[in-house]
């Protein structure tokens, strides 16, 4: 069931209670849980936050805490599965779901109260009506009971005679015929209902996509309770920006969210001014550039290793490299300056940089090089865009190694949000430079070696070497997204922009396990069909796969099964 009044039906229910918070490994979820922590501390709510990467971790975490927990909050997880069926909780356990993944599982939507989804039902999500997908079990068995009663009535006393055996009037035969006709009619109606249900459920669940940011939803709860602040707002901004940069939401949806955030920025800024509060923290609305980390990198490196300018200028080619140098000349930016860190550049060149790159964007086929965003300023020299935070936190989150567990990466990524831990944020920025450089070089190698193959209905890439950055879901998704756009930019096949890409990377060569991720076609929106397609291909091929991730476009697969899995997927989608 949906709950619209989050203050009354969600937050106030938790006061004085102990709550288990299960948080998915994504930045929006981390930002949402950071805001929740601030709220819980204000009201002395006892809570435990447990990061989880998939269904197995969810079951394990719930099993470990179920003894003394009656309230569970799931952040960016749990909404798309029948949570009661998966966890088998006691009847008095209540699950609150704040999940940006769509579509919701209909059992959660129509729960009688044990599962409560934060927010209002969105008609645009086309959730089927209750009566179209659920039917009273009594109605389904009623015909059989009636048939048994009829048979018993006609067979007592004589084994099937229409006479009562005692000289009375015979039972009318047409009564039995009418009952049979009614039963046949009900069965036809039930079969038609079942067929319609299958159609409705297929149409509803065939595509996976994302809804609004969970961090923004939790921030607006804080706002309604008059407990919001610039810090909490900034964390919501980072959550929304993550959805933009990772292609989870469309530009139109992002623009609406930005307008909402801008109103909050104006309100909190004016509130601080009215109360004459002297603060060094300031959030500024301004256009940002699709140049990753350019404030903390050189212009040359940011241009080369950001997927948007790299794909537009084809910077992995000699011609593209020459074109980038021509852009710098048109901008009046000497090469020696472009190679320096942005903050070390000449002050005049820094001030003119935005204006100049916007001026020549059309000429160099980069019409969307700017987008609306926000910048956080605090202290004298600290200035970070929302995108800087996203790239830094993402690199930290994906920096899992043998000596660095996923839980440690999760907690450190959350710490990067705190202004008092600037060193962690800067460390993540440096780490992300390595990540983006590695992705670019991999893309360049794949294109030069013609490693992207066409299976007909989709493109695919199978990496042979284990690379730590591509052993995690978002690292592989970033590579696949960059690679698909780069391939489309150089391909002579007109259908290339209509094809999705599937990337396979080994994550454990000793055990023969690979990670497989899919990204939708360039010409389409962020919706994808991979969840259902992967499941069906696994069933048809007999491949050993694990669909444990909450990001349904990512699965684990046995390396030796990759070929037959891709073959089955090809047959399915052809």
XYZ file of C-alpha atoms in Angstrom:
574
model
C 0.000 0.000 0.000
C 1.071 3.583 -0.625
C 1.311 6.149 2.172
C 1.193 9.790 1.114
C 1.563 11.461 4.512
C 5.145 10.463 5.315
C 5.251 12.497 8.495
C 2.200 10.884 10.104
C 2.136 7.407 8.575
C 5.877 6.794 8.383
C 8.154 8.917 10.525
C 5.961 9.330 13.601
C 5.415 5.564 13.623
C 9.151 5.123 14.249
C 9.548 7.453 17.226
C 10.563 5.385 20.233
C 10.958 2.243 18.115
C 13.986 0.375 16.874
C 14.325 0.252 13.099
C 16.442 -1.762 10.687
C 17.481 0.209 7.586
C 18.594 -1.893 4.602
C 20.392 0.275 2.030
C 21.299 -0.666 -1.530
C 24.787 -0.018 -2.880
C 24.020 3.096 -4.917
C 24.685 6.796 -4.381
C 21.059 7.901 -4.254
C 20.436 5.352 -1.491
C 23.540 6.496 0.394
C 22.379 10.124 0.234
C 18.880 9.153 1.400
C 20.259 7.168 4.342
C 22.556 10.070 5.264
C 19.509 12.372 5.504
C 17.664 9.727 7.523
C 20.567 9.490 9.949
C 20.345 13.230 10.595
C 16.596 12.973 11.252
C 16.915 9.918 13.498
C 19.556 11.644 15.617
C 17.242 14.628 16.132
C 14.538 12.370 17.571
C 16.709 9.729 19.245
C 15.409 6.957 16.997
C 17.353 3.728 17.520
C 18.450 2.360 14.148
C 20.836 -0.019 12.452
C 21.986 0.668 8.881
C 23.072 -2.365 6.873
C 24.338 -1.993 3.279
C 23.177 -4.796 0.979
C 24.116 -5.537 -2.616
C 21.463 -8.100 -3.510
C 18.742 -10.504 -2.449
C 21.085 -12.919 -0.673
C 22.510 -10.093 1.447
C 18.967 -8.872 2.181
C 17.892 -12.282 3.446
C 21.053 -12.603 5.527
C 20.740 -9.125 7.066
C 17.078 -9.614 7.932
C 17.739 -13.049 9.395
C 20.451 -11.641 11.659
C 18.232 -8.816 12.994
C 14.729 -10.259 12.892
C 14.645 -11.258 16.541
C 14.251 -7.741 17.971
C 13.082 -5.739 14.941
C 9.465 -4.893 14.108
C 10.074 -2.036 11.660
C 12.230 -2.350 8.543
C 13.002 0.435 6.051
C 14.333 -0.558 2.623
C 16.123 2.172 0.658
C 16.369 1.621 -3.120
C 15.716 -2.073 -2.696
C 12.766 -4.362 -2.072
C 10.150 -2.468 -4.071
C 10.320 -4.693 -7.138
C 10.065 -8.039 -5.323
C 7.348 -9.574 -3.160
C 9.122 -8.691 0.065
C 6.845 -10.761 2.309
C 7.323 -13.849 0.152
C 11.107 -13.369 0.014
C 11.725 -12.705 3.731
C 8.833 -14.658 5.306
C 8.465 -12.235 8.243
C 6.172 -12.500 11.263
C 2.784 -10.871 10.751
C 3.553 -7.967 13.099
C 6.655 -6.840 11.151
C 6.097 -3.710 9.039
C 8.182 -2.919 5.948
C 8.538 0.667 4.705
C 9.856 0.904 1.147
C 11.591 3.946 -0.349
C 12.752 2.643 -3.710
C 13.465 4.446 -6.986
C 13.473 1.176 -8.949
C 10.387 0.458 -11.034
C 8.055 -1.279 -11.578
C 6.871 -2.059 -8.053
C 5.787 -5.600 -7.279
C 1.965 -5.648 -7.245
C 1.920 -7.643 -3.985
C 3.673 -4.709 -2.306
C 1.317 -2.210 -3.942
C -1.814 -3.998 -2.725
C -0.505 -5.142 0.659
C -3.020 -4.778 3.488
C -0.538 -2.775 5.556
C 2.462 -4.982 6.260
C 4.230 -3.390 3.262
C 3.997 0.392 2.973
C 5.478 2.252 0.015
C 6.520 5.839 0.737
C 4.719 8.235 -1.605
C 1.570 8.440 -3.663
C 0.556 6.078 -6.458
C 1.696 7.472 -9.802
C -0.891 6.945 -12.529
C 1.798 7.239 -15.195
C 3.295 3.971 -13.942
C 0.183 2.101 -15.166
C -0.165 -0.135 -12.121
C -2.953 -2.659 -12.890
C -6.171 -2.376 -10.890
C -6.581 -4.777 -7.972
C -9.571 -6.596 -9.448
C -7.693 -7.176 -12.716
C -4.855 -9.142 -11.123
C -6.241 -10.584 -7.894
C -9.289 -12.801 -7.490
C -10.984 -14.134 -4.376
C -9.891 -17.739 -3.866
C -13.451 -18.600 -2.764
C -14.732 -17.690 -6.216
C -12.150 -19.884 -7.898
C -13.101 -22.958 -5.865
C -16.843 -22.249 -5.739
C -17.631 -24.001 -9.014
C -15.911 -27.200 -7.921
C -17.770 -27.215 -4.584
C -21.051 -26.639 -6.396
C -20.272 -29.493 -8.784
C -19.529 -31.811 -5.876
C -22.816 -30.840 -4.212
C -24.764 -31.492 -7.414
C -23.194 -34.900 -7.903
C -23.887 -35.838 -4.294
C -27.511 -34.800 -4.635
C -28.098 -36.817 -7.767
C -26.250 -39.928 -6.647
C -27.620 -40.459 -3.128
C -30.423 -43.066 -2.952
C -29.832 -44.720 -6.264
C -26.594 -43.940 -8.031
C -27.704 -41.342 -10.530
C -31.483 -41.674 -11.030
C -33.600 -38.546 -11.565
C -36.209 -40.158 -9.318
C -36.135 -39.756 -5.556
C -36.604 -43.554 -5.253
C -39.657 -43.125 -3.060
C -42.410 -42.450 -5.575
C -42.073 -38.642 -5.408
C -41.955 -36.262 -8.351
C -38.771 -36.585 -10.473
C -36.201 -33.736 -10.295
C -36.255 -31.564 -13.374
C -33.378 -32.453 -15.695
C -33.138 -28.878 -16.956
C -31.987 -27.700 -13.497
C -28.867 -29.783 -13.841
C -28.306 -28.559 -17.389
C -28.584 -24.955 -16.225
C -26.045 -25.546 -13.478
C -23.627 -27.143 -15.949
C -24.047 -24.200 -18.329
C -23.413 -21.766 -15.486
C -20.272 -23.599 -14.499
C -19.026 -23.608 -18.085
C -19.764 -19.885 -18.351
C -17.894 -19.149 -15.132
C -14.931 -21.200 -16.291
C -14.801 -19.352 -19.608
C -14.980 -16.029 -17.751
C -12.222 -17.129 -15.362
C -10.006 -18.269 -18.263
C -10.580 -14.943 -20.044
C -9.728 -13.118 -16.807
C -6.520 -15.127 -16.411
C -5.468 -14.390 -20.001
C -6.174 -10.689 -19.515
C -4.230 -10.765 -16.245
C -1.199 -12.288 -17.967
C -1.360 -9.583 -20.650
C -1.679 -6.771 -18.102
C 1.165 -8.112 -15.962
C 3.423 -8.540 -18.992
C 2.755 -4.985 -20.162
C 3.311 -3.659 -16.647
C 6.467 -5.591 -15.769
C 8.271 -6.013 -19.106
C 10.403 -2.856 -18.733
C 12.535 -1.779 -15.770
C 13.173 1.913 -15.143
C 13.685 4.473 -12.364
C 11.358 6.799 -10.509
C 12.190 9.936 -8.562
C 15.273 10.119 -6.337
C 14.847 8.528 -2.891
C 17.181 11.156 -1.404
C 14.844 13.898 -2.621
C 11.815 12.095 -1.131
C 13.474 11.851 2.290
C 14.639 15.476 2.118
C 11.091 16.644 1.442
C 10.018 14.699 4.518
C 12.612 16.663 6.521
C 11.301 19.881 4.982
C 7.712 19.115 5.992
C 8.907 18.513 9.544
C 10.911 21.799 9.507
C 14.142 19.861 10.032
C 15.765 20.618 6.689
C 19.097 22.385 6.235
C 21.556 23.241 3.495
C 23.561 20.094 4.229
C 20.497 17.846 3.889
C 19.517 19.663 0.708
C 22.977 19.160 -0.752
C 22.765 15.426 -0.133
C 19.426 15.372 -1.976
C 21.014 17.291 -4.861
C 23.819 14.706 -5.080
C 21.210 11.905 -5.198
C 19.339 13.575 -8.052
C 22.595 14.291 -9.908
C 23.597 10.632 -9.683
C 20.410 9.714 -11.545
C 21.263 12.253 -14.260
C 24.906 11.275 -14.747
C 24.243 7.524 -14.807
C 21.387 7.867 -17.292
C 18.703 6.693 -14.871
C 16.272 9.516 -15.687
C 15.462 11.459 -18.832
C 16.379 15.100 -19.347
C 12.755 16.263 -18.985
C 12.358 14.496 -15.634
C 15.704 15.848 -14.433
C 14.699 19.391 -15.378
C 11.527 19.133 -13.257
C 13.538 17.882 -10.287
C 16.076 20.686 -10.703
C 13.294 23.279 -10.599
C 12.020 21.754 -7.372
C 15.517 21.761 -5.878
C 16.121 25.349 -6.959
C 13.064 26.485 -5.008
C 14.443 24.760 -1.901
C 17.832 26.420 -2.412
C 16.209 29.872 -2.657
C 14.035 29.212 0.397
C 16.867 28.027 2.647
C 19.201 30.777 1.456
C 16.593 33.454 2.178
C 15.806 31.852 5.528
C 19.448 32.050 6.548
C 19.619 35.696 5.455
C 16.411 36.608 7.311
C 17.755 35.124 10.530
C 21.081 36.914 10.076
C 22.941 33.624 10.359
C 26.560 33.957 9.354
C 27.478 30.771 7.533
C 30.253 29.864 5.147
C 28.091 27.269 3.395
C 26.442 28.292 0.149
C 24.677 26.347 -2.621
C 24.664 28.092 -5.989
C 22.512 27.202 -8.989
C 24.551 27.352 -12.190
C 25.212 25.585 -15.467
C 27.707 22.764 -15.268
C 29.666 21.126 -18.073
C 29.652 17.506 -19.198
C 33.377 17.465 -18.480
C 34.077 15.159 -15.577
C 35.975 16.688 -12.645
C 37.318 19.563 -14.764
C 37.647 21.844 -11.694
C 40.069 19.336 -10.180
C 41.748 18.094 -13.363
C 43.301 19.615 -16.451
C 40.983 20.770 -19.248
C 42.812 18.456 -21.666
C 42.299 15.343 -19.531
C 38.703 16.208 -18.666
C 37.833 16.631 -22.347
C 39.535 13.388 -23.330
C 38.213 11.116 -20.587
C 34.616 12.384 -20.326
C 32.301 10.247 -22.441
C 30.289 13.148 -23.950
C 33.117 15.172 -25.600
C 35.125 12.008 -26.260
C 32.292 10.432 -28.269
C 31.308 13.651 -29.997
C 34.879 14.399 -31.145
C 36.002 10.724 -31.442
C 39.003 11.503 -29.250
C 40.440 7.973 -29.505
C 41.365 8.763 -33.160
C 44.121 10.965 -34.557
C 41.503 13.097 -36.312
C 39.604 13.573 -33.066
C 42.755 14.552 -31.213
C 43.462 17.150 -33.880
C 39.919 18.474 -33.609
C 40.269 18.892 -29.849
C 43.390 20.983 -30.367
C 41.458 23.127 -32.856
C 38.760 23.663 -30.224
C 41.389 24.845 -27.745
C 42.774 27.250 -30.342
C 39.304 28.673 -31.068
C 38.772 29.133 -27.327
C 42.080 30.963 -27.045
C 43.329 28.393 -24.540
C 47.050 27.639 -24.986
C 48.049 24.004 -24.761
C 50.370 24.703 -21.843
C 47.394 26.116 -19.915
C 45.063 23.273 -20.938
C 47.540 20.754 -19.505
C 47.590 22.427 -16.093
C 45.129 21.751 -13.295
C 42.121 24.030 -13.828
C 42.718 26.021 -10.641
C 46.316 26.682 -11.715
C 45.249 28.184 -15.049
C 45.369 31.896 -15.742
C 42.513 33.638 -13.884
C 41.175 35.332 -17.025
C 41.138 32.012 -18.938
C 39.296 30.338 -16.067
C 36.626 33.026 -15.995
C 36.099 32.837 -19.758
C 36.145 29.052 -19.961
C 32.366 28.502 -19.637
C 31.508 31.241 -22.100
C 34.053 30.083 -24.678
C 33.127 26.395 -24.615
C 29.419 27.265 -24.930
C 30.241 29.564 -27.841
C 31.949 26.821 -29.866
C 29.809 23.877 -28.693
C 27.646 23.802 -31.829
C 30.628 24.046 -34.159
C 32.242 21.000 -32.553
C 29.056 18.921 -32.354
C 28.574 19.305 -28.598
C 25.166 21.033 -28.330
C 24.396 19.589 -24.891
C 27.749 20.237 -23.269
C 26.057 22.273 -20.509
C 23.281 21.259 -18.115
C 21.638 22.813 -15.067
C 23.164 21.859 -11.732
C 24.432 23.190 -8.408
C 27.754 24.023 -6.786
C 28.601 23.829 -3.088
C 30.902 26.483 -1.685
C 32.280 26.481 1.841
C 35.318 28.019 3.395
C 37.593 30.127 1.236
C 38.749 27.686 -1.408
C 36.338 24.768 -1.327
C 34.116 24.625 -4.385
C 32.605 21.367 -5.606
C 29.861 20.667 -8.107
C 27.244 18.013 -7.464
C 28.856 15.982 -10.266
C 32.214 16.108 -8.437
C 30.580 14.444 -5.444
C 28.931 11.801 -7.629
C 32.151 10.866 -9.425
C 34.149 10.792 -6.187
C 31.610 8.699 -4.271
C 31.108 6.327 -7.188
C 34.849 5.667 -7.489
C 35.062 5.011 -3.735
C 32.031 2.711 -3.807
C 33.474 0.666 -6.684
C 37.017 0.410 -5.271
C 36.469 -3.078 -3.840
C 39.624 -5.160 -3.507
C 40.712 -8.239 -1.597
C 41.885 -6.036 1.273
C 38.943 -3.621 0.986
C 35.498 -5.070 1.615
C 32.330 -3.639 -0.017
C 31.007 -2.519 3.408
C 34.136 -0.396 3.962
C 33.694 1.197 0.536
C 30.045 1.933 1.327
C 30.830 3.650 4.621
C 33.691 5.654 3.163
C 31.499 6.778 0.270
C 28.930 7.979 2.823
C 31.676 9.798 4.756
C 32.604 11.702 1.576
C 29.288 13.587 1.946
C 30.435 15.182 5.209
C 32.084 18.581 4.786
C 34.371 17.766 7.690
C 35.881 14.857 5.750
C 37.082 16.715 2.680
C 40.185 14.511 2.436
C 37.996 11.477 1.642
C 36.160 13.418 -1.080
C 39.469 14.506 -2.646
C 40.804 10.965 -2.434
C 37.719 9.765 -4.303
C 38.222 12.420 -6.980
C 41.780 11.200 -7.588
C 40.531 7.616 -7.669
C 37.858 8.548 -10.208
C 40.460 10.063 -12.514
C 42.060 6.616 -12.659
C 38.649 4.997 -13.239
C 37.752 7.338 -16.130
C 41.200 6.968 -17.676
C 40.916 3.168 -17.484
C 37.466 3.242 -19.109
C 38.673 5.457 -21.968
C 41.693 3.255 -22.677
C 39.495 0.146 -22.637
C 37.078 1.787 -25.074
C 39.951 2.770 -27.347
C 41.348 -0.770 -27.302
C 37.942 -2.350 -27.993
C 37.337 -0.087 -30.986
C 40.808 -0.526 -32.448
C 40.665 -4.317 -32.031
C 37.054 -4.485 -33.330
C 35.997 -6.382 -30.210
C 32.381 -5.247 -30.343
C 30.391 -7.927 -32.131
C 26.855 -7.884 -33.474
C 24.497 -10.711 -32.579
C 21.715 -9.262 -34.734
C 19.293 -7.838 -32.168
C 22.072 -6.566 -29.871
C 25.785 -5.781 -29.677
C 28.088 -7.516 -27.243
C 31.604 -7.372 -25.833
C 33.384 -10.112 -23.893
C 36.495 -9.016 -21.988
C 39.126 -11.667 -21.319
C 41.187 -9.971 -18.604
C 40.068 -9.266 -15.057
C 40.072 -5.521 -14.271
C 39.126 -4.479 -10.747
C 37.107 -1.440 -11.884
C 34.923 -3.635 -14.105
C 34.328 -6.224 -11.394
C 31.618 -4.028 -9.854
C 28.194 -3.283 -11.371
C 28.501 0.476 -11.892
C 32.053 0.296 -13.220
C 30.957 -2.166 -15.911
C 27.805 -0.139 -16.668
C 29.902 3.025 -17.117
C 32.194 1.163 -19.519
C 29.253 -0.279 -21.480
C 27.524 3.101 -21.744
C 30.697 4.850 -22.948
C 31.498 2.004 -25.349
C 28.041 1.927 -26.931
C 28.092 5.665 -27.649
C 31.622 5.445 -29.001
C 30.655 2.543 -31.271
C 27.599 4.413 -32.582
C 29.800 7.457 -33.280
C 32.092 5.480 -35.625
C 29.763 2.768 -36.944
C 28.573 2.827 -40.553
C 25.617 0.658 -39.610
C 22.529 2.867 -39.357
C 20.916 0.371 -36.995
C 23.733 0.737 -34.453
C 21.889 3.437 -32.505
C 18.851 1.135 -32.217
C 20.777 -1.749 -30.627
C 21.499 -2.360 -26.937
C 24.950 -3.443 -25.781
C 25.801 -6.315 -23.455
C 29.239 -6.291 -21.808
C 30.771 -9.310 -20.077
C 33.786 -9.008 -17.768
C 35.482 -11.698 -15.637
C 35.333 -11.019 -11.899
C 36.852 -14.251 -10.605
C 38.982 -16.157 -13.108
C 39.780 -18.895 -10.608
C 36.090 -19.737 -10.111
C 35.166 -18.949 -13.712
C 32.604 -16.245 -12.800
C 31.830 -13.187 -14.953
C 29.712 -10.079 -14.560
C 27.266 -9.317 -17.382
C 25.642 -5.896 -17.813
C 23.288 -4.458 -20.429
C 22.673 -0.856 -21.481
C 19.693 0.260 -23.621
C 20.095 1.671 -27.160
C 21.314 5.236 -27.643
C 18.068 6.238 -29.372
C 15.815 5.073 -26.506
C 15.103 6.273 -22.984
C 16.432 4.713 -19.791
C 13.854 1.874 -19.773
C 15.238 -1.575 -20.428
C 13.950 -5.124 -20.825
C 17.033 -6.969 -19.572
C 15.527 -8.390 -16.362
C 12.919 -10.518 -18.125
C 15.139 -11.247 -21.127
C 18.047 -12.483 -18.990
C 15.760 -14.696 -16.941
C 14.197 -16.269 -20.026
C 17.559 -16.730 -21.779
C 18.922 -18.428 -18.679
C 15.967 -20.820 -18.603
C 16.200 -21.634 -22.308
C 19.953 -22.141 -22.389
C 20.418 -23.827 -19.034
C 23.181 -21.323 -18.263
C 24.140 -20.870 -14.626
C 23.223 -17.236 -13.835
C 22.507 -15.259 -10.688
C 20.009 -12.375 -10.826
C 20.783 -11.284 -7.292
C 21.456 -7.566 -7.889
C 18.806 -4.900 -7.387
C 20.140 -3.354 -10.611
C 18.262 -5.755 -12.878
C 20.432 -5.006 -15.919
C 23.341 -6.784 -14.180
C 23.772 -10.514 -13.520
C 26.542 -12.951 -12.670
C 27.152 -15.815 -15.074
C 29.449 -18.791 -15.340
C 32.127 -17.980 -17.921
C 31.740 -21.270 -19.739
C 28.004 -20.570 -20.199
C 28.386 -17.150 -21.836
C 28.240 -18.414 -25.422
C 25.076 -20.477 -25.055
C 23.451 -17.730 -22.981
C 24.112 -15.111 -25.677
C 22.929 -17.547 -28.354
C 19.644 -18.081 -26.491
C 19.265 -14.307 -26.064
C 19.840 -13.839 -29.793
C 17.126 -16.350 -30.699
C 14.719 -14.782 -28.225
C 15.165 -11.205 -29.452
C 15.356 -11.962 -33.168
